[in-house]
C-alpha cells in the first residue's frame, strides 16, 4: 500500500486559530496512524494578506504543541517556476486555452446570466479560438462540458458535481502568475500527498482541483472535509466567541495535551471516552468516524478537560508547568516554607495554571485587597471571633493541621457557632477570599506569626471601616 502523506496548508493571513489547529491535528494523527508523513505547506501567494509574522506564529505554534512536520515546510511564494511549468504542460497537452475576454464583457455576461436566474459562469467564448498568449490573456482550463465528477470523501461519502456547473477555471492570470487552485494541486502532487484533510469550506474547490489533476495526469487523492468549527451560538467560530489563537490559550494556562484533546473532539468522538492524549488519538482515531455536522467549540469543555489533564500530572511536572505563571506574578515557587504541601493542596483550585497561580498569590504575597462579597457576607460581627481565635492560636503550642482543626472545633462548640460563622472570617483574613483548602490546612500553610499578623490586619480593616 502507498505510504500515507498528509499536509496542513495554512494561508499565513492570521495567527493559528482553533479551526486551523484542529485541521492540523487530524492531518497529523491520520498520518501517524498509518505510519506516514505529515507535511506543511505555506500557501502564501496572496502577497497583500500574507505576512512572515503570521507564518512564524503558525509554525511555532504547531511545533510548540507537538505537531511538527516530517519535512521542512515549503512556501508557495518561492515556487512560481514550478507552477508555470505545470501550466505549460497543461497547454502542451491541449487542456487549456488563452482567453482575452475583457472584464466588461465578463461582468455583462454574468449580470445577464443572473437576470435569467442562471448560475454565473464563463460561457466558453474563447475556448475554440486558438488565441495566442498576449498581455491581456488569461489561461483557462478546458473543463469537461458534460458528465460529472465524484469527490470520494471519508466524511461525506460520494459528493457528485455536474461538470456543466463548473466553468473553465483561470489557471494563469494575464501577468503570468498562477492562481490558487493550480498551486494547490501542483504542490499536493509535488509533495507526494495522498490524503487531503481540510475544512468543509473547501468542498466546492475540490471538483475544480480534480479537473486540474486530471489534466496533468496526476494520481487521485483521498479526501476528508472536516465539519466547520462553530461557537456555542452555532455560528462559525470567530473572535466574538472566544480567543481563537492558540497562543492565547497557552497564555491562559491550558495544557497542550488538553487543548489537543478538546480539538480532537471537535467533530470526532469514541464512545463514552473523553480523555485522549496524542498517543491514544493516533491509535484510536478513525477518519470515517468524523461527523458531518458542525462541531461546537465550548470553552467549558476545554476547562473540564484541562482540569483532568492537570490532575494527571505528577507533582514535579505540575510544578514545572506552574512556574512560569507564578514567575509572571513575581513569585518563585520555592519561596514558601511549605511549597510542596501548598501546591499539593491548591493544585485543583482552578481549571487553569493561570487560575492556580492567581489562587496561590496570597500564600506568597501580602493580601492587596479583600474580596468584597466575602466581606459583606461574613465579616459583619466577626471582630470578637477574630480576637478570640487569635488568643487561642497565640497560646497553641503545636502548630499542626489536626491541632489547628481542634482549636477551631472546640471554639465553635463552646460558642455554639455554625462552621462558616467562625471559619470564613479566618479564611478571609488569611487568603482575602473564601476559597481555600480546609481551614486547618490553610492555617497550617502559614507560619503562626503570619496568621496572627493577618488576623490583626483584618481586625484593623473592619474597625477602621475601610
Ligand atoms: N490554504 C487553505 C486555507 O488556509 C487550505 C487549502 C487546502 O488545505 O487545500 O484554508
XYZ file of C-alpha atoms and ligand atoms in Angstrom:
476
model
C 0.000 0.000 0.000
C 1.141 3.525 -0.756
C 2.636 5.426 2.185
C 0.137 7.925 3.551
C 1.183 11.561 3.193
C -0.976 14.340 4.613
C -0.397 18.048 4.708
C -1.574 21.113 6.529
C -1.656 24.031 4.109
C -2.346 27.254 6.010
C -2.512 30.667 4.380
C -0.469 32.917 6.679
C -3.086 35.649 6.839
C -3.674 35.363 10.600
C -2.394 33.561 13.669
C -3.005 29.830 14.119
C -6.555 29.544 15.359
C -8.673 26.777 16.797
C -10.136 25.617 13.454
C -6.754 25.542 11.732
C -5.184 23.696 14.605
C -7.940 21.076 14.514
C -7.222 20.544 10.790
C -3.503 20.228 11.518
C -4.191 17.768 14.336
C -6.385 15.489 12.214
C -3.780 15.525 9.435
C -1.037 14.725 11.921
C -2.938 11.951 13.654
C -4.063 10.354 10.397
C -0.518 10.336 9.016
C 0.945 8.895 12.224
C -1.771 6.282 12.494
C -0.722 4.890 9.123
C 2.995 5.422 9.783
C 3.055 8.027 7.045
C 4.272 11.597 6.757
C 2.737 14.832 7.968
C 3.847 17.831 5.889
C 3.289 21.560 5.942
C 2.849 23.931 3.043
C 2.582 27.656 3.483
C 0.069 28.970 0.940
C 1.421 32.496 0.769
C 0.608 33.516 -2.776
C -1.730 36.271 -1.588
C 1.036 38.792 -1.094
C -1.239 41.507 0.225
C -2.582 39.451 3.137
C 0.240 37.012 3.933
C 2.932 38.019 6.407
C 6.108 36.403 7.699
C 4.931 37.102 11.267
C 1.799 35.037 10.779
C 3.833 32.289 9.129
C 6.196 32.270 12.114
C 3.282 32.194 14.547
C 1.718 29.227 12.736
C 4.924 27.212 12.508
C 5.998 27.935 16.068
C 2.538 27.214 17.443
C 2.446 23.845 15.699
C 5.899 22.980 16.946
C 5.173 24.077 20.490
C 2.075 21.899 20.685
C 3.897 18.877 19.292
C 2.654 18.797 15.702
C 5.955 19.202 13.904
C 6.113 18.245 10.237
C 8.271 15.383 8.991
C 9.976 17.575 6.385
C 10.792 21.275 6.121
C 7.720 23.306 5.179
C 7.546 24.675 1.653
C 6.369 28.153 0.632
C 4.271 28.658 -2.469
C 5.673 32.161 -2.906
C 9.043 30.600 -3.813
C 7.730 28.078 -6.302
C 6.420 30.214 -9.177
C 8.508 28.426 -11.809
C 7.156 25.008 -10.843
C 3.570 26.189 -11.314
C 4.384 27.828 -14.635
C 5.967 24.607 -15.859
C 2.832 22.721 -14.846
C 0.689 25.260 -16.709
C 2.888 24.792 -19.769
C 2.350 21.046 -19.538
C -1.398 21.584 -19.500
C -1.089 23.793 -22.581
C 1.088 21.216 -24.349
C -1.497 18.547 -23.629
C -4.144 20.740 -25.225
C -6.063 21.038 -21.967
C -6.009 24.828 -21.666
C -6.609 27.896 -23.798
C -5.909 31.603 -23.764
C -8.846 33.916 -23.254
C -8.901 37.645 -23.873
C -12.427 38.413 -22.681
C -12.478 41.854 -21.107
C -13.638 42.478 -17.571
C -16.536 44.489 -19.028
C -17.672 41.579 -21.186
C -17.418 39.127 -18.289
C -19.344 41.457 -15.958
C -22.082 41.946 -18.539
C -22.282 38.215 -19.204
C -22.611 37.421 -15.501
C -25.249 40.100 -14.978
C -27.303 38.664 -17.850
C -26.950 35.127 -16.514
C -28.083 36.236 -13.082
C -31.027 38.057 -14.566
C -32.096 34.803 -16.206
C -31.746 33.043 -12.843
C -28.683 31.115 -14.015
C -25.503 30.454 -12.089
C -22.912 32.990 -13.311
C -20.107 31.223 -15.137
C -17.756 31.741 -18.062
C -19.521 30.954 -21.340
C -16.511 29.466 -23.126
C -16.339 32.160 -25.829
C -12.575 31.787 -26.355
C -12.441 28.044 -25.868
C -12.064 27.236 -29.541
C -10.499 30.462 -30.832
C -6.905 29.276 -30.525
C -5.788 32.677 -29.255
C -2.110 33.351 -28.745
C -0.762 34.492 -25.392
C -0.652 38.269 -25.012
C -0.555 40.863 -22.232
C -4.294 40.660 -21.814
C -4.910 36.947 -21.984
C -5.531 34.622 -19.082
C -5.068 30.874 -19.343
C -8.175 28.794 -18.755
C -8.530 25.097 -18.104
C -10.710 23.167 -20.549
C -13.147 21.683 -18.099
C -15.197 18.783 -19.487
C -18.508 20.170 -20.742
C -20.654 17.329 -19.534
C -20.520 14.316 -17.286
C -19.812 14.562 -13.595
C -17.013 14.471 -11.128
C -17.346 12.499 -7.928
C -15.458 13.514 -4.808
C -14.991 10.449 -2.638
C -14.938 11.861 0.834
C -14.223 9.944 4.046
C -16.585 12.170 5.994
C -19.342 12.904 3.498
C -19.315 9.858 1.237
C -19.569 10.467 -2.514
C -20.235 14.070 -3.457
C -21.305 14.446 -7.073
C -20.748 17.633 -9.102
C -22.040 18.174 -12.650
C -19.292 19.391 -14.923
C -21.779 21.687 -16.657
C -21.862 23.682 -13.410
C -18.115 24.184 -13.387
C -16.749 26.796 -15.737
C -13.334 26.987 -17.356
C -11.166 27.952 -14.459
C -8.397 30.533 -14.844
C -5.074 28.892 -14.049
C -2.683 31.684 -15.112
C -3.523 35.354 -14.733
C -2.744 37.844 -17.511
C 0.528 38.747 -15.784
C 1.507 35.081 -15.984
C 1.147 34.353 -12.261
C -0.531 31.068 -11.305
C -3.865 31.055 -9.489
C -4.548 29.434 -6.149
C -6.080 26.202 -7.434
C -3.187 25.437 -9.759
C -0.608 25.969 -6.981
C -2.604 23.852 -4.551
C -2.913 20.925 -6.978
C 0.680 21.040 -8.195
C 2.012 21.131 -4.650
C -0.104 18.227 -3.456
C 1.436 16.245 -6.277
C 4.971 17.534 -5.779
C 4.799 16.859 -2.038
C 3.566 13.337 -2.677
C 0.335 13.963 -0.791
C -2.095 11.050 -0.741
C -4.798 12.378 1.557
C -6.275 15.867 1.742
C -7.880 16.645 5.095
C -9.227 20.178 5.286
C -12.213 22.292 6.261
C -15.535 21.754 4.511
C -15.369 25.312 3.208
C -13.057 23.843 0.547
C -15.561 21.290 -0.772
C -16.607 23.403 -3.738
C -12.938 23.792 -4.727
C -12.407 20.079 -4.866
C -14.067 19.209 -8.225
C -12.155 22.065 -9.867
C -8.918 20.842 -8.395
C -9.679 17.298 -9.546
C -10.037 18.601 -13.118
C -6.611 20.216 -12.883
C -5.164 16.956 -11.526
C -6.758 15.031 -14.376
C -5.374 17.419 -16.980
C -1.888 16.859 -15.576
C -2.337 13.112 -15.267
C -1.789 13.184 -11.504
C -2.948 10.269 -9.351
C -6.214 10.566 -7.460
C -6.215 11.877 -3.891
C -8.253 10.788 -0.904
C -10.367 13.485 0.715
C -11.846 14.255 4.097
C -13.624 17.562 4.530
C -13.981 18.365 8.206
C -17.083 19.993 9.683
C -16.831 23.678 10.479
C -15.923 24.710 13.989
C -18.782 26.697 15.497
C -19.215 28.791 18.609
C -21.819 27.920 21.235
C -24.343 30.028 19.290
C -23.811 27.667 16.302
C -22.245 30.446 14.238
C -18.820 29.956 12.718
C -16.192 30.318 15.439
C -14.655 33.756 15.467
C -13.018 36.192 17.826
C -16.502 37.142 19.025
C -16.822 33.801 20.798
C -13.527 33.341 22.472
C -9.869 33.769 21.936
C -9.262 31.961 18.677
C -5.498 31.981 18.669
C -3.568 29.083 20.150
C -1.103 31.457 21.802
C -3.927 32.973 23.865
C -4.967 29.579 25.222
C -1.437 28.686 26.162
C -1.038 32.039 27.901
C -4.230 31.410 29.861
C -2.675 28.263 31.301
C -4.214 25.443 29.294
C -2.087 22.351 28.772
C -1.117 21.397 25.240
C -2.485 17.910 25.810
C -5.849 19.296 26.964
C -6.053 21.665 24.002
C -5.361 18.785 21.609
C -7.877 16.608 23.454
C -10.527 19.298 23.106
C -9.749 19.821 19.431
C -9.834 16.106 18.710
C -13.399 16.081 19.981
C -14.420 18.775 17.502
C -16.192 16.506 15.079
C -14.908 13.181 16.373
C -15.794 11.010 19.318
C -15.228 7.483 20.527
C -17.978 6.062 22.701
C -18.072 7.469 26.195
C -14.349 8.169 26.294
C -13.442 11.768 26.882
C -9.793 11.828 27.783
C -7.394 11.325 24.910
C -3.703 12.047 24.739
C -1.985 12.338 21.387
C -0.840 8.713 21.510
C -4.358 7.493 22.224
C -5.611 9.503 19.290
C -3.054 8.014 16.966
C -4.270 4.557 17.963
C -7.985 5.211 18.132
C -8.800 7.953 15.627
C -10.744 6.887 12.534
C -11.295 9.497 9.863
C -14.514 7.749 8.812
C -15.913 8.412 12.292
C -15.723 12.177 11.821
C -19.201 13.681 11.844
C -20.702 15.888 9.142
C -22.500 18.336 11.412
C -20.722 21.470 12.565
C -18.646 20.958 15.708
C -19.157 23.289 18.632
C -16.154 24.681 20.453
C -17.197 25.256 24.032
C -14.671 26.732 26.438
C -16.289 24.902 29.361
C -15.262 21.612 27.732
C -11.710 22.847 27.474
C -11.855 23.858 31.141
C -13.145 20.446 32.109
C -10.564 18.539 30.083
C -7.783 20.826 31.251
C -8.676 20.062 34.861
C -8.466 16.333 34.068
C -5.135 16.681 32.314
C -3.773 18.864 35.121
C -4.749 16.309 37.704
C -2.998 13.568 35.723
C 0.361 15.321 36.031
C 2.706 14.179 38.770
C 3.658 16.866 41.255
C 7.001 17.719 39.677
C 5.511 18.107 36.214
C 2.693 20.125 37.670
C 5.161 22.464 39.336
C 7.234 22.928 36.201
C 4.110 23.882 34.267
C 3.022 26.211 37.027
C 6.346 28.004 37.478
C 6.149 30.422 34.534
C 2.688 31.535 35.626
C 3.932 32.266 39.144
C 7.042 33.954 37.808
C 4.816 36.273 35.801
C 3.456 37.433 39.122
C 6.935 37.873 40.572
C 6.696 34.645 42.606
C 9.287 31.910 42.927
C 7.640 28.655 43.887
C 10.363 27.727 46.392
C 9.930 30.980 48.320
C 7.387 29.334 50.541
C 8.452 27.238 53.528
C 5.911 24.518 52.721
C 5.910 24.886 48.947
C 5.258 21.239 48.147
C 2.370 20.883 50.541
C 0.999 24.203 49.370
C 0.973 23.151 45.717
C -0.489 19.749 46.585
C -3.343 21.412 48.457
C -4.000 24.036 45.803
C -3.385 22.203 42.534
C -7.047 21.542 41.884
C -8.211 25.004 42.924
C -8.680 26.103 39.307
C -9.077 24.672 35.808
C -6.034 26.512 34.509
C -2.465 27.155 35.601
C -3.100 30.871 35.469
C -6.013 30.341 37.861
C -3.955 28.214 40.253
C -1.136 30.778 40.169
C -3.626 33.533 40.986
C -5.052 31.488 43.859
C -1.549 30.935 45.206
C -0.595 34.607 45.256
C -1.924 35.203 48.762
C 0.363 32.499 50.150
C 3.415 34.320 48.835
C 2.448 37.968 48.982
C 0.516 40.202 51.321
C -3.161 40.484 50.585
C -3.718 43.523 48.426
C -7.499 43.598 48.829
C -10.267 41.533 50.364
C -12.991 40.031 48.212
C -15.864 42.481 48.547
C -18.646 39.898 48.515
C -16.900 37.768 51.147
C -16.505 40.795 53.394
C -20.170 41.759 53.024
C -21.376 38.235 53.709
C -19.185 37.100 56.585
C -17.431 39.944 58.303
C -20.339 41.834 59.980
C -19.905 40.730 63.607
C -16.665 38.901 63.302
C -14.260 41.060 65.326
C -14.985 39.192 68.520
C -14.460 35.836 66.826
C -11.244 37.004 65.213
C -9.944 38.274 68.566
C -10.962 35.128 70.457
C -9.312 32.840 67.959
C -6.210 34.985 67.819
C -5.688 34.479 71.552
C -6.248 30.741 71.285
C -3.828 30.492 68.380
C -1.158 32.506 70.192
C -1.418 30.048 73.065
C -1.346 26.961 70.866
C 1.889 25.061 71.361
C 1.952 22.615 68.477
C 1.250 24.105 65.055
C -0.135 21.175 63.058
C -3.175 20.695 60.880
C -5.023 18.492 63.428
C -4.221 20.786 66.368
C -5.454 23.770 64.376
C -8.629 21.915 63.429
C -9.105 21.129 67.084
C -8.824 24.802 68.141
C -11.470 25.695 65.615
C -13.910 22.943 66.514
C -13.529 23.482 70.267
C -14.233 27.165 69.846
C -17.255 26.539 67.639
C -18.826 24.080 70.026
C -18.172 26.247 73.090
C -19.829 29.224 71.432
C -22.340 27.133 69.516
C -21.397 28.931 66.332
C -22.078 27.372 62.927
C -18.970 26.457 60.868
C -18.990 29.307 58.330
C -19.547 31.861 61.063
C -16.152 31.019 62.518
C -14.222 29.648 59.593
C -14.966 32.169 56.884
C -13.634 35.258 58.719
C -10.362 33.428 59.381
C -10.203 32.281 55.784
C -10.773 35.814 54.576
C -8.085 37.091 56.940
C -5.586 34.603 55.551
C -6.398 34.498 51.844
C -8.551 37.551 51.152
C -11.427 35.339 49.998
C -13.467 32.303 50.980
C -11.771 29.912 48.557
C -9.116 27.824 50.167
C -8.413 24.255 51.209
C -9.785 23.002 54.534
C -9.207 25.645 57.152
C -6.844 23.624 59.338
C -4.663 23.059 56.291
C -4.938 26.657 55.139
C -3.739 27.892 58.524
C -1.002 25.294 58.684
C 0.308 26.521 55.322
C 1.198 29.789 57.040
C 3.576 30.239 59.963
C 1.967 31.149 63.255
C 3.259 34.754 63.239
C 1.881 35.313 59.781
C -1.566 34.015 60.779
C -1.670 36.360 63.774
C -0.494 39.256 61.614
C -3.190 38.606 59.011
C -5.925 38.274 61.624
C -4.807 41.624 63.088
C -4.904 43.220 59.653
C -8.489 42.083 59.094
C -9.496 43.344 62.541
C -7.927 46.728 61.700
C -9.679 46.731 58.360
C -13.061 46.038 59.930
C -12.608 48.519 62.770
C -11.397 51.306 60.539
C -14.399 50.633 58.312
C -12.268 50.527 55.176
N -4.760 27.443 2.301
C -6.064 26.943 2.558
C -6.595 27.542 3.840
O -5.838 28.095 4.612
C -6.087 25.436 2.699
C -6.078 24.754 1.390
C -6.097 23.257 1.457
O -5.991 22.675 2.551
O -6.188 22.667 0.397
O -7.772 27.483 4.092
